[in-house]
Amino acid sequence: MTTTTTTTVVFRNARVFDGHSPELREDCDVVVEGGVVRTISPSRNAAYADAEIVECGGRVLMPGMIDAHVHVYAADVNLPRVTHLPRTYTAHYASQLLSDCLDHGFTTIRDVGGGDVGLANALRDGLVRGPRLFYGGRIISQTGGHGDMRPGDADLDDHVTHGCACHDDIFSVIADGPDAVRAAAREELRRGASHIKLMASGGMASPTDPLEFSQYSDDEIRAAVDEATRVGKYVAAHCHPDESIRRCVALGVRSIEHASMITDDTARFVAEHGAFTVPTMVIIFSLLEKDSRDRLPKASVDKLLSLSEHMLAGLETMHRNGVDIGFGTDLLGHLRKDQPLEFEIRSRVLPALDILRSACSVNARLLGQEGRIGCVAEGALADLLVVDGNPLDDIRLLSRPRETLSVVMARGEFVRRSI
C-alpha cells in the first residue's frame, strides 16, 4: 500500500452511501484520521490544517466491500489437484488473490476453507498486500463428504493422518462422530479461527458425494455449534439442497453457504431464525465457460450443470422471503479475476441497493463487525471507495472496478488514488 504523508485525509464534496441507507448523503466532507472515520459533515464546513484533501467532485464515496466466501489457497478449478500442489505455490497464489481483492474494492474477506493464521499474520505484518482477513481454518468434513477430495478408489492411508481427526489437506480435515468433530473444531479455534466451517451437503468440486444429499448427523452438527458458540463464534455450513439448509439452521448454524436449492418455506424459516445465507453466483457461471469446464472431472461437470438451474431462482427466493443475504464469490484458480462479476449476475434478479447492502452492512453483521466495517460512519474503520458514477443507479459500475474506482483506501491508507 501507498501511505499518506499526513495524519488527516479529507474526502471533500462527496456523495456518501453509508452501506445501508437508500439515499445518498449529499455534499459531504468525510475526515479520516488515524485509520478511522472521525467526522462526516457538510462540505467545507470547517478548515483542516495540514490535511490532505481528496476532491471527490460529487463522486460517490462508499464503504470498502466485503466478500464473505473466499478460498485463498484454491489455486486451481480442480480442487482435488490443489491438495497435491506444493504449499509454496498455493501461498504465492494466495498473495496474488489477496492483491486482486483490494484492486476490486474488497477491503475485507472471509475465507471459508483453508485460510490460516500464517497468512493472517503475514497480512498483519505487511508481508502481503491484501484486505482484512477473517478465516475459519480447515473445513470439517465427514468421510466421503464434500471436503473429502480423495477419488473413490483411494485409501485413507494414501493421505496424511492426524490423530482422531484423520485425513488432512490444505482445505479440510475429515472427522467422523461427535467427539471427532469436537476435537477438529477445537483445533481450528485454537489456531484463531473466526468461525467453524462444516460440509453439510454434497458439492460440485468433490468427486464422490451426490449433490442433493445431506451430510453429517444432527449430533455431529450440534457438537460443532456447541464448541463454536461457547467461545463466542459461529458455524458456517456448505449447503445446496433445501433439506440440509433447514436442518442446519434448526441446529444452530448461523451462516448457510450457497443455499442454492432453497424453497420459499425454508427461506422463511431461515429469516425467522435470524440466520444468514451467502449465495455464490459467479463461480457457477464462470465454470460454465468451456475453458474452465474442460478442467473439471466429468462428475463435477454433471453437478455443475445441475446447480446452474437453481442459482438465480434460489437468490430470488431468499430475497422474496426477507432472508439476510450476504455477498460471496467462491472463485477458484484463474477465475479469481471474475470476482466483480458477482454484482452484474445478481442484478438480474435483485435491486442495486440490496446487492450493495449484502456486500457492506449485511456482511458486516454476519462477521460480527457492525459499525466497524461495511459502513461509512463516525468511528468506523477507514475502508473507503470513491466511485465514478452512482452504483445505486447502475450496480454494474462495480463490475469494472479498475475503470470506475478512483480511490481505494484500506485501513486509512491509499491502495489506489487517481483523483
Tab-separated table of C-alpha atoms in Angstrom:
chain	number	residue	atom	x	y	z
A	1	MET	CA	0.000	0.000	0.000
A	2	THR	CA	0.991	3.624	-0.506
A	3	THR	CA	0.770	5.510	2.782
A	4	THR	CA	-0.220	9.147	3.018
A	5	THR	CA	2.357	11.554	4.470
A	6	THR	CA	-0.216	13.400	6.570
A	7	THR	CA	-2.184	12.222	9.589
A	8	THR	CA	-5.505	13.556	8.293
A	9	VAL	CA	-7.236	12.966	4.958
A	10	VAL	CA	-10.399	14.822	3.959
A	11	PHE	CA	-12.664	13.464	1.221
A	12	ARG	CA	-14.297	16.711	0.103
A	13	ASN	CA	-17.576	17.225	-1.741
A	14	ALA	CA	-18.578	13.546	-1.665
A	15	ARG	CA	-21.967	11.939	-2.049
A	16	VAL	CA	-21.975	9.287	0.690
A	17	PHE	CA	-23.525	5.835	0.579
A	18	ASP	CA	-23.278	4.696	4.189
A	19	GLY	CA	-23.591	0.952	3.482
A	20	HIS	CA	-27.310	0.691	4.212
A	21	SER	CA	-29.432	3.798	3.559
A	22	PRO	CA	-31.395	4.039	0.303
A	23	GLU	CA	-30.487	7.706	-0.169
A	24	LEU	CA	-27.071	9.265	-0.640
A	25	ARG	CA	-25.944	11.928	1.791
A	26	GLU	CA	-25.094	14.866	-0.445
A	27	ASP	CA	-22.153	17.292	-0.441
A	28	CYS	CA	-20.159	15.890	2.477
A	29	ASP	CA	-16.662	16.103	3.887
A	30	VAL	CA	-15.505	12.781	5.311
A	31	VAL	CA	-12.494	13.168	7.594
A	32	VAL	CA	-10.123	10.232	8.162
A	33	GLU	CA	-7.586	10.321	10.946
A	34	GLY	CA	-5.518	7.504	12.396
A	35	GLY	CA	-7.210	4.916	10.180
A	36	VAL	CA	-10.697	5.842	11.439
A	37	VAL	CA	-13.556	7.972	10.068
A	38	ARG	CA	-13.626	10.884	12.530
A	39	THR	CA	-16.347	13.163	11.190
A	40	ILE	CA	-18.898	13.427	8.391
A	41	SER	CA	-20.094	16.967	7.902
A	42	PRO	CA	-21.419	19.386	5.276
A	43	SER	CA	-18.678	20.076	2.747
A	44	ARG	CA	-16.332	22.969	3.553
A	45	ASN	CA	-17.993	23.357	6.938
A	46	ALA	CA	-14.588	23.535	8.604
A	47	ALA	CA	-10.942	24.053	7.783
A	48	TYR	CA	-8.481	21.216	8.202
A	49	ALA	CA	-4.934	22.397	8.778
A	50	ASP	CA	-2.232	20.135	7.359
A	51	ALA	CA	-4.837	17.748	5.941
A	52	GLU	CA	-4.557	16.030	2.594
A	53	ILE	CA	-7.615	16.911	0.509
A	54	VAL	CA	-9.176	14.417	-1.875
A	55	GLU	CA	-11.562	16.414	-4.069
A	56	CYS	CA	-14.363	13.974	-4.899
A	57	GLY	CA	-16.235	16.405	-7.134
A	58	GLY	CA	-19.619	14.860	-6.338
A	59	ARG	CA	-18.451	11.286	-6.811
A	60	VAL	CA	-19.969	8.586	-4.590
A	61	LEU	CA	-17.967	7.621	-1.504
A	62	MET	CA	-18.944	4.233	-0.081
A	63	PRO	CA	-17.563	1.579	2.269
A	64	GLY	CA	-14.875	-0.830	1.222
A	65	MET	CA	-16.722	-4.033	0.355
A	66	ILE	CA	-16.701	-7.474	1.986
A	67	ASP	CA	-16.518	-10.830	0.189
A	68	ALA	CA	-17.746	-13.437	2.676
A	69	HIS	CA	-16.955	-16.573	0.674
A	70	VAL	CA	-13.346	-16.825	-0.480
A	71	HIS	CA	-10.829	-19.685	-0.648
A	72	VAL	CA	-7.438	-18.006	-0.613
A	73	TYR	CA	-5.485	-21.187	-1.412
A	74	ALA	CA	-7.761	-22.553	-4.163
A	75	ALA	CA	-5.148	-22.255	-6.917
A	76	ASP	CA	-6.951	-24.410	-9.497
A	77	VAL	CA	-10.560	-25.006	-10.511
A	78	ASN	CA	-9.875	-28.712	-9.988
A	79	LEU	CA	-9.763	-28.776	-6.174
A	80	PRO	CA	-8.540	-32.381	-5.818
A	81	ARG	CA	-5.466	-31.277	-7.772
A	82	VAL	CA	-4.838	-28.365	-5.396
A	83	THR	CA	-4.474	-30.735	-2.457
A	84	HIS	CA	-1.283	-32.073	-4.115
A	85	LEU	CA	0.301	-28.730	-5.038
A	86	PRO	CA	3.347	-27.534	-3.079
A	87	ARG	CA	2.385	-25.185	-0.242
A	88	THR	CA	4.826	-22.624	-1.580
A	89	TYR	CA	2.829	-22.466	-4.824
A	90	THR	CA	-0.526	-22.059	-3.084
A	91	ALA	CA	0.972	-19.357	-0.844
A	92	HIS	CA	2.042	-17.329	-3.877
A	93	TYR	CA	-1.387	-17.847	-5.432
A	94	ALA	CA	-2.977	-16.540	-2.220
A	95	SER	CA	-0.780	-13.443	-2.341
A	96	GLN	CA	-1.995	-12.640	-5.855
A	97	LEU	CA	-5.643	-13.305	-4.978
A	98	LEU	CA	-5.458	-11.019	-1.954
A	99	SER	CA	-3.926	-8.230	-4.019
A	100	ASP	CA	-6.656	-8.634	-6.642
A	101	CYS	CA	-9.348	-8.391	-3.959
A	102	LEU	CA	-8.051	-4.968	-2.925
A	103	ASP	CA	-7.954	-3.781	-6.535
A	104	HIS	CA	-11.572	-4.915	-6.918
A	105	GLY	CA	-12.644	-2.812	-3.915
A	106	PHE	CA	-12.885	-5.602	-1.342
A	107	THR	CA	-11.151	-4.398	1.801
A	108	THR	CA	-12.322	-7.346	3.932
A	109	ILE	CA	-12.711	-11.012	3.048
A	110	ARG	CA	-13.841	-14.114	4.912
A	111	ASP	CA	-12.048	-17.318	3.974
A	112	VAL	CA	-14.325	-20.325	4.468
A	113	GLY	CA	-11.869	-23.106	3.815
A	114	GLY	CA	-8.083	-23.068	4.027
A	115	GLY	CA	-7.147	-19.609	5.246
A	116	ASP	CA	-4.967	-19.780	8.309
A	117	VAL	CA	-3.080	-17.921	10.996
A	118	GLY	CA	0.149	-17.780	8.979
A	119	LEU	CA	-1.468	-15.826	6.179
A	120	ALA	CA	-3.360	-13.619	8.634
A	121	ASN	CA	-0.090	-12.768	10.386
A	122	ALA	CA	1.646	-12.062	7.066
A	123	LEU	CA	-1.118	-9.562	6.232
A	124	ARG	CA	-0.901	-8.023	9.696
A	125	ASP	CA	2.852	-7.558	9.385
A	126	GLY	CA	2.697	-6.078	5.878
A	127	LEU	CA	4.448	-9.003	4.180
A	128	VAL	CA	1.492	-9.480	1.843
A	129	ARG	CA	-0.646	-6.824	0.142
A	130	GLY	CA	-4.288	-7.562	0.799
A	131	PRO	CA	-7.552	-6.919	2.639
A	132	ARG	CA	-8.511	-7.619	6.226
A	133	LEU	CA	-8.892	-11.403	6.629
A	134	PHE	CA	-11.348	-13.394	8.713
A	135	TYR	CA	-10.541	-17.092	8.433
A	136	GLY	CA	-12.136	-20.327	9.579
A	137	GLY	CA	-9.152	-22.595	9.092
A	138	ARG	CA	-9.723	-26.005	7.585
A	139	ILE	CA	-13.205	-27.166	6.707
A	140	ILE	CA	-14.548	-30.105	8.744
A	141	SER	CA	-15.982	-32.886	6.577
A	142	GLN	CA	-17.265	-36.404	7.059
A	143	THR	CA	-15.612	-39.289	5.271
A	144	GLY	CA	-16.881	-39.215	1.697
A	145	GLY	CA	-18.229	-35.705	2.197
A	146	HIS	CA	-17.695	-32.552	0.212
A	147	GLY	CA	-14.357	-31.928	1.906
A	148	ASP	CA	-13.041	-35.400	1.090
A	149	MET	CA	-11.128	-34.878	-2.146
A	150	ARG	CA	-9.871	-38.464	-2.499
A	151	PRO	CA	-11.112	-40.370	-5.535
A	152	GLY	CA	-13.387	-43.283	-4.763
A	153	ASP	CA	-10.627	-45.839	-5.356
A	154	ALA	CA	-8.135	-44.179	-2.947
A	155	ASP	CA	-7.404	-45.428	0.573
A	156	LEU	CA	-7.354	-43.187	3.616
A	157	ASP	CA	-3.727	-44.154	4.151
A	158	ASP	CA	-2.827	-42.514	0.828
A	159	HIS	CA	-3.064	-39.180	2.658
A	160	VAL	CA	-1.648	-37.638	5.805
A	161	THR	CA	-3.316	-38.609	9.066
A	162	HIS	CA	-3.501	-36.628	12.285
A	163	GLY	CA	-4.822	-38.439	15.330
A	164	CYS	CA	-8.566	-38.506	15.889
A	165	ALA	CA	-9.278	-36.093	13.056
A	166	CYS	CA	-7.867	-38.420	10.379
A	167	HIS	CA	-7.293	-37.229	6.799
A	168	ASP	CA	-5.997	-33.689	6.431
A	169	ASP	CA	-5.128	-31.424	3.482
A	170	ILE	CA	-4.790	-27.701	2.877
A	171	PHE	CA	-8.571	-27.238	2.768
A	172	SER	CA	-10.170	-29.775	5.036
A	173	VAL	CA	-9.937	-32.271	7.853
A	174	ILE	CA	-12.094	-35.388	7.990
A	175	ALA	CA	-13.806	-36.056	11.301
A	176	ASP	CA	-16.464	-38.709	11.926
A	177	GLY	CA	-18.602	-38.805	15.060
A	178	PRO	CA	-19.424	-36.033	17.541
A	179	ASP	CA	-16.210	-36.436	19.533
A	180	ALA	CA	-14.015	-36.203	16.442
A	181	VAL	CA	-15.953	-33.164	15.214
A	182	ARG	CA	-15.458	-31.512	18.615
A	183	ALA	CA	-11.738	-32.187	18.506
A	184	ALA	CA	-11.428	-30.836	14.968
A	185	ALA	CA	-13.414	-27.709	15.831
A	186	ARG	CA	-11.315	-27.089	18.928
A	187	GLU	CA	-8.137	-27.382	16.881
A	188	GLU	CA	-9.250	-24.753	14.354
A	189	LEU	CA	-10.432	-22.470	17.149
A	190	ARG	CA	-7.049	-22.904	18.836
A	191	ARG	CA	-5.482	-21.624	15.615
A	192	GLY	CA	-7.545	-18.433	15.759
A	193	ALA	CA	-10.484	-19.305	13.503
A	194	SER	CA	-13.249	-16.691	13.490
A	195	HIS	CA	-15.802	-19.415	12.714
A	196	ILE	CA	-16.064	-23.154	12.061
A	197	LYS	CA	-16.968	-24.395	8.577
A	198	LEU	CA	-18.800	-27.697	8.095
A	199	MET	CA	-19.679	-29.555	4.927
A	200	ALA	CA	-23.385	-30.351	5.380
A	201	SER	CA	-24.303	-31.452	1.860
A	202	GLY	CA	-22.806	-32.695	-1.367
A	203	GLY	CA	-20.987	-30.265	-3.597
A	204	MET	CA	-19.746	-29.671	-7.112
A	205	ALA	CA	-15.975	-29.974	-6.658
A	206	SER	CA	-15.717	-33.202	-4.656
A	207	PRO	CA	-15.575	-36.500	-6.563
A	208	THR	CA	-17.730	-38.978	-4.637
A	209	ASP	CA	-20.696	-37.256	-2.925
A	210	PRO	CA	-24.092	-36.716	-4.586
A	211	LEU	CA	-25.079	-33.057	-4.684
A	212	GLU	CA	-28.602	-33.434	-3.365
A	213	PHE	CA	-27.962	-35.325	-0.099
A	214	SER	CA	-27.324	-34.006	3.406
A	215	GLN	CA	-24.117	-34.798	5.279
A	216	TYR	CA	-23.298	-35.165	8.968
A	217	SER	CA	-25.708	-36.343	11.639
A	218	ASP	CA	-27.597	-33.968	13.887
A	219	ASP	CA	-25.333	-34.828	16.823
A	220	GLU	CA	-22.192	-34.076	14.809
A	221	ILE	CA	-23.527	-30.680	13.732
A	222	ARG	CA	-24.633	-29.893	17.284
A	223	ALA	CA	-21.114	-30.692	18.526
A	224	ALA	CA	-19.573	-28.108	16.182
A	225	VAL	CA	-22.210	-25.495	17.056
A	226	ASP	CA	-21.672	-26.072	20.772
A	227	GLU	CA	-17.897	-25.694	20.520
A	228	ALA	CA	-18.126	-22.515	18.439
A	229	THR	CA	-20.869	-20.738	20.383
A	230	ARG	CA	-19.254	-21.397	23.769
A	231	VAL	CA	-16.327	-19.220	22.672
A	232	GLY	CA	-18.479	-16.530	21.053
A	233	LYS	CA	-18.071	-17.753	17.484
A	234	TYR	CA	-20.342	-19.474	14.984
A	235	VAL	CA	-20.689	-22.234	12.421
A	236	ALA	CA	-20.943	-21.767	8.669
A	237	ALA	CA	-22.199	-24.731	6.651
A	238	HIS	CA	-21.933	-25.614	2.989
A	239	CYS	CA	-25.495	-26.469	1.911
A	240	HIS	CA	-27.048	-26.802	-1.530
A	241	PRO	CA	-30.276	-28.836	-1.030
A	242	ASP	CA	-33.282	-27.437	0.802
A	243	GLU	CA	-33.308	-30.162	3.452
A	244	SER	CA	-29.730	-29.517	4.535
A	245	ILE	CA	-30.334	-25.756	4.740
A	246	ARG	CA	-33.340	-26.175	7.039
A	247	ARG	CA	-31.791	-28.754	9.351
A	248	CYS	CA	-28.577	-26.758	9.773
A	249	VAL	CA	-30.466	-23.611	10.736
A	250	ALA	CA	-32.617	-25.633	13.146
A	251	LEU	CA	-29.421	-26.987	14.736
A	252	GLY	CA	-27.962	-23.514	15.288
A	253	VAL	CA	-25.808	-22.880	12.217
A	254	ARG	CA	-25.502	-19.109	11.625
A	255	SER	CA	-24.244	-18.888	8.034
A	256	ILE	CA	-25.538	-21.035	5.170
A	257	GLU	CA	-23.163	-21.070	2.209
A	258	HIS	CA	-24.685	-21.255	-1.296
A	259	ALA	CA	-28.282	-22.234	-0.308
A	260	SER	CA	-28.846	-22.921	-3.995
A	261	MET	CA	-31.960	-25.115	-3.854
A	262	ILE	CA	-33.823	-23.211	-1.143
A	263	THR	CA	-37.637	-23.162	-1.189
A	264	ASP	CA	-39.987	-20.431	-0.011
A	265	ASP	CA	-40.897	-22.335	3.150
A	266	THR	CA	-37.272	-22.866	4.149
A	267	ALA	CA	-36.337	-19.286	3.248
A	268	ARG	CA	-38.996	-18.045	5.660
A	269	PHE	CA	-37.614	-20.448	8.292
A	270	VAL	CA	-34.098	-19.063	7.792
A	271	ALA	CA	-35.348	-15.488	8.096
A	272	GLU	CA	-37.361	-16.258	11.244
A	273	HIS	CA	-34.298	-17.786	12.908
A	274	GLY	CA	-32.038	-14.838	12.077
A	275	ALA	CA	-29.559	-16.911	10.087
A	276	PHE	CA	-27.670	-15.641	7.032
A	277	THR	CA	-27.249	-17.082	3.565
A	278	VAL	CA	-24.214	-16.414	1.390
A	279	PRO	CA	-25.088	-17.268	-2.228
A	280	THR	CA	-22.203	-17.518	-4.692
A	281	MET	CA	-23.385	-16.898	-8.233
A	282	VAL	CA	-20.247	-16.062	-10.172
A	283	ILE	CA	-18.385	-19.325	-9.579
A	284	ILE	CA	-21.121	-21.351	-11.247
A	285	PHE	CA	-21.485	-19.035	-14.230
A	286	SER	CA	-17.718	-18.748	-14.703
A	287	LEU	CA	-17.197	-22.510	-14.530
A	288	LEU	CA	-19.817	-22.976	-17.254
A	289	GLU	CA	-17.402	-21.363	-19.706
A	290	LYS	CA	-15.830	-24.091	-21.836
A	291	ASP	CA	-12.176	-23.438	-20.949
A	292	SER	CA	-12.969	-23.811	-17.247
A	293	ARG	CA	-15.381	-26.712	-17.643
A	294	ASP	CA	-12.771	-28.697	-19.555
A	295	ARG	CA	-10.504	-28.659	-16.472
A	296	LEU	CA	-13.073	-30.405	-14.282
A	297	PRO	CA	-13.741	-34.126	-13.772
A	298	LYS	CA	-16.900	-35.340	-15.510
A	299	ALA	CA	-18.648	-35.931	-12.164
A	300	SER	CA	-18.116	-32.280	-11.268
A	301	VAL	CA	-19.355	-31.062	-14.653
A	302	ASP	CA	-22.586	-33.024	-14.226
A	303	LYS	CA	-23.158	-31.473	-10.790
A	304	LEU	CA	-22.256	-28.028	-12.121
A	305	LEU	CA	-24.928	-28.241	-14.803
A	306	SER	CA	-27.494	-29.314	-12.216
A	307	LEU	CA	-26.616	-26.421	-9.901
A	308	SER	CA	-26.783	-23.830	-12.657
A	309	GLU	CA	-30.512	-24.464	-12.992
A	310	HIS	CA	-31.158	-23.339	-9.412
A	311	MET	CA	-28.852	-20.430	-8.629
A	312	LEU	CA	-30.765	-17.327	-9.733
A	313	ALA	CA	-34.134	-18.756	-8.697
A	314	GLY	CA	-32.731	-19.527	-5.258
A	315	LEU	CA	-31.392	-15.985	-4.896
A	316	GLU	CA	-34.780	-14.550	-5.807
A	317	THR	CA	-36.472	-16.880	-3.297
A	318	MET	CA	-34.210	-15.675	-0.477
A	319	HIS	CA	-34.879	-12.033	-1.317
A	320	ARG	CA	-38.630	-12.508	-1.605
A	321	ASN	CA	-38.783	-14.027	1.883
A	322	GLY	CA	-36.655	-11.459	3.699
A	323	VAL	CA	-33.521	-13.541	4.291
A	324	ASP	CA	-30.344	-11.720	5.321
A	325	ILE	CA	-28.342	-12.331	2.137
A	326	GLY	CA	-24.587	-11.982	2.306
A	327	PHE	CA	-22.208	-11.484	-0.605
A	328	GLY	CA	-19.722	-14.166	-1.646
A	329	THR	CA	-17.972	-15.375	-4.780
A	330	ASP	CA	-16.243	-18.752	-4.089
A	331	LEU	CA	-13.873	-18.371	-7.039
A	332	LEU	CA	-11.146	-20.882	-7.864
A	333	GLY	CA	-7.857	-20.689	-9.734
A	334	HIS	CA	-7.664	-18.305	-12.674
A	335	LEU	CA	-11.327	-17.381	-12.149
A	336	ARG	CA	-10.352	-15.044	-9.289
A	337	LYS	CA	-10.368	-12.266	-11.884
A	338	ASP	CA	-14.162	-12.666	-12.159
A	339	GLN	CA	-14.867	-11.545	-8.567
A	340	PRO	CA	-16.510	-8.232	-9.595
A	341	LEU	CA	-18.920	-10.019	-11.959
A	342	GLU	CA	-20.971	-11.165	-8.951
A	343	PHE	CA	-22.575	-7.697	-8.989
A	344	GLU	CA	-23.705	-7.991	-12.586
A	345	ILE	CA	-25.102	-11.515	-12.139
A	346	ARG	CA	-27.060	-10.614	-9.009
A	347	SER	CA	-28.507	-7.558	-10.756
A	348	ARG	CA	-30.535	-9.900	-12.972
A	349	VAL	CA	-32.874	-10.563	-10.024
A	350	LEU	CA	-32.015	-8.109	-7.206
A	351	PRO	CA	-32.195	-4.302	-6.817
A	352	ALA	CA	-28.872	-2.476	-6.633
A	353	LEU	CA	-29.483	-1.318	-3.053
A	354	ASP	CA	-29.897	-4.863	-1.773
A	355	ILE	CA	-26.743	-6.026	-3.551
A	356	LEU	CA	-24.773	-3.158	-2.024
A	357	ARG	CA	-26.165	-3.889	1.420
A	358	SER	CA	-25.118	-7.540	1.039
A	359	ALA	CA	-21.529	-6.550	0.250
A	360	CYS	CA	-21.425	-3.933	3.026
A	361	SER	CA	-23.732	-3.831	6.052
A	362	VAL	CA	-25.169	-7.367	5.875
A	363	ASN	CA	-21.742	-8.982	5.634
A	364	ALA	CA	-20.511	-6.773	8.474
A	365	ARG	CA	-23.306	-8.090	10.706
A	366	LEU	CA	-22.524	-11.651	9.624
A	367	LEU	CA	-18.917	-11.160	10.719
A	368	GLY	CA	-19.912	-9.515	13.993
A	369	GLN	CA	-18.327	-6.253	12.838
A	370	GLU	CA	-21.360	-3.970	12.540
A	371	GLY	CA	-20.370	-0.327	12.880
A	372	ARG	CA	-16.687	-1.079	12.267
A	373	ILE	CA	-16.582	-2.185	8.616
A	374	GLY	CA	-19.054	-2.181	5.727
A	375	CYS	CA	-20.207	1.315	6.631
A	376	VAL	CA	-19.285	4.978	6.391
A	377	ALA	CA	-19.920	6.243	9.893
A	378	GLU	CA	-18.106	8.186	12.561
A	379	GLY	CA	-15.862	5.778	14.440
A	380	ALA	CA	-15.810	3.185	11.660
A	381	LEU	CA	-12.559	1.882	10.234
A	382	ALA	CA	-11.410	3.862	7.203
A	383	ASP	CA	-12.020	1.312	4.449
A	384	LEU	CA	-13.415	3.549	1.701
A	385	LEU	CA	-14.065	3.630	-2.037
A	386	VAL	CA	-14.701	6.579	-4.342
A	387	VAL	CA	-16.732	5.562	-7.393
A	388	ASP	CA	-17.039	7.309	-10.743
A	389	GLY	CA	-20.813	7.141	-11.082
A	390	ASN	CA	-23.608	6.071	-8.768
A	391	PRO	CA	-23.793	2.301	-8.077
A	392	LEU	CA	-27.306	2.752	-6.690
A	393	ASP	CA	-28.332	3.694	-10.228
A	394	ASP	CA	-26.068	1.192	-12.008
A	395	ILE	CA	-24.591	-1.584	-9.880
A	396	ARG	CA	-22.640	-2.811	-12.904
A	397	LEU	CA	-20.160	0.008	-12.281
A	398	LEU	CA	-18.653	-2.226	-9.595
A	399	SER	CA	-18.159	-4.998	-12.150
A	400	ARG	CA	-15.468	-2.770	-13.748
A	401	PRO	CA	-13.511	-1.630	-10.679
A	402	ARG	CA	-10.255	-0.877	-12.460
A	403	GLU	CA	-12.158	1.670	-14.561
A	404	THR	CA	-14.629	3.057	-12.017
A	405	LEU	CA	-12.861	3.146	-8.636
A	406	SER	CA	-10.974	6.445	-8.333
A	407	VAL	CA	-9.904	5.713	-4.767
A	408	VAL	CA	-9.454	2.555	-2.748
A	409	MET	CA	-8.491	3.157	0.875
A	410	ALA	CA	-7.906	0.307	3.331
A	411	ARG	CA	-7.013	0.770	6.994
A	412	GLY	CA	-6.710	4.500	6.340
A	413	GLU	CA	-4.055	4.052	3.656
A	414	PHE	CA	-4.402	4.654	-0.071
A	415	VAL	CA	-4.330	1.480	-2.127
A	416	ARG	CA	-5.258	3.377	-5.278
A	417	ARG	CA	-5.813	7.055	-5.972
A	418	SER	CA	-6.388	8.713	-9.332
A	419	ILE	CA	-8.049	11.977	-8.180
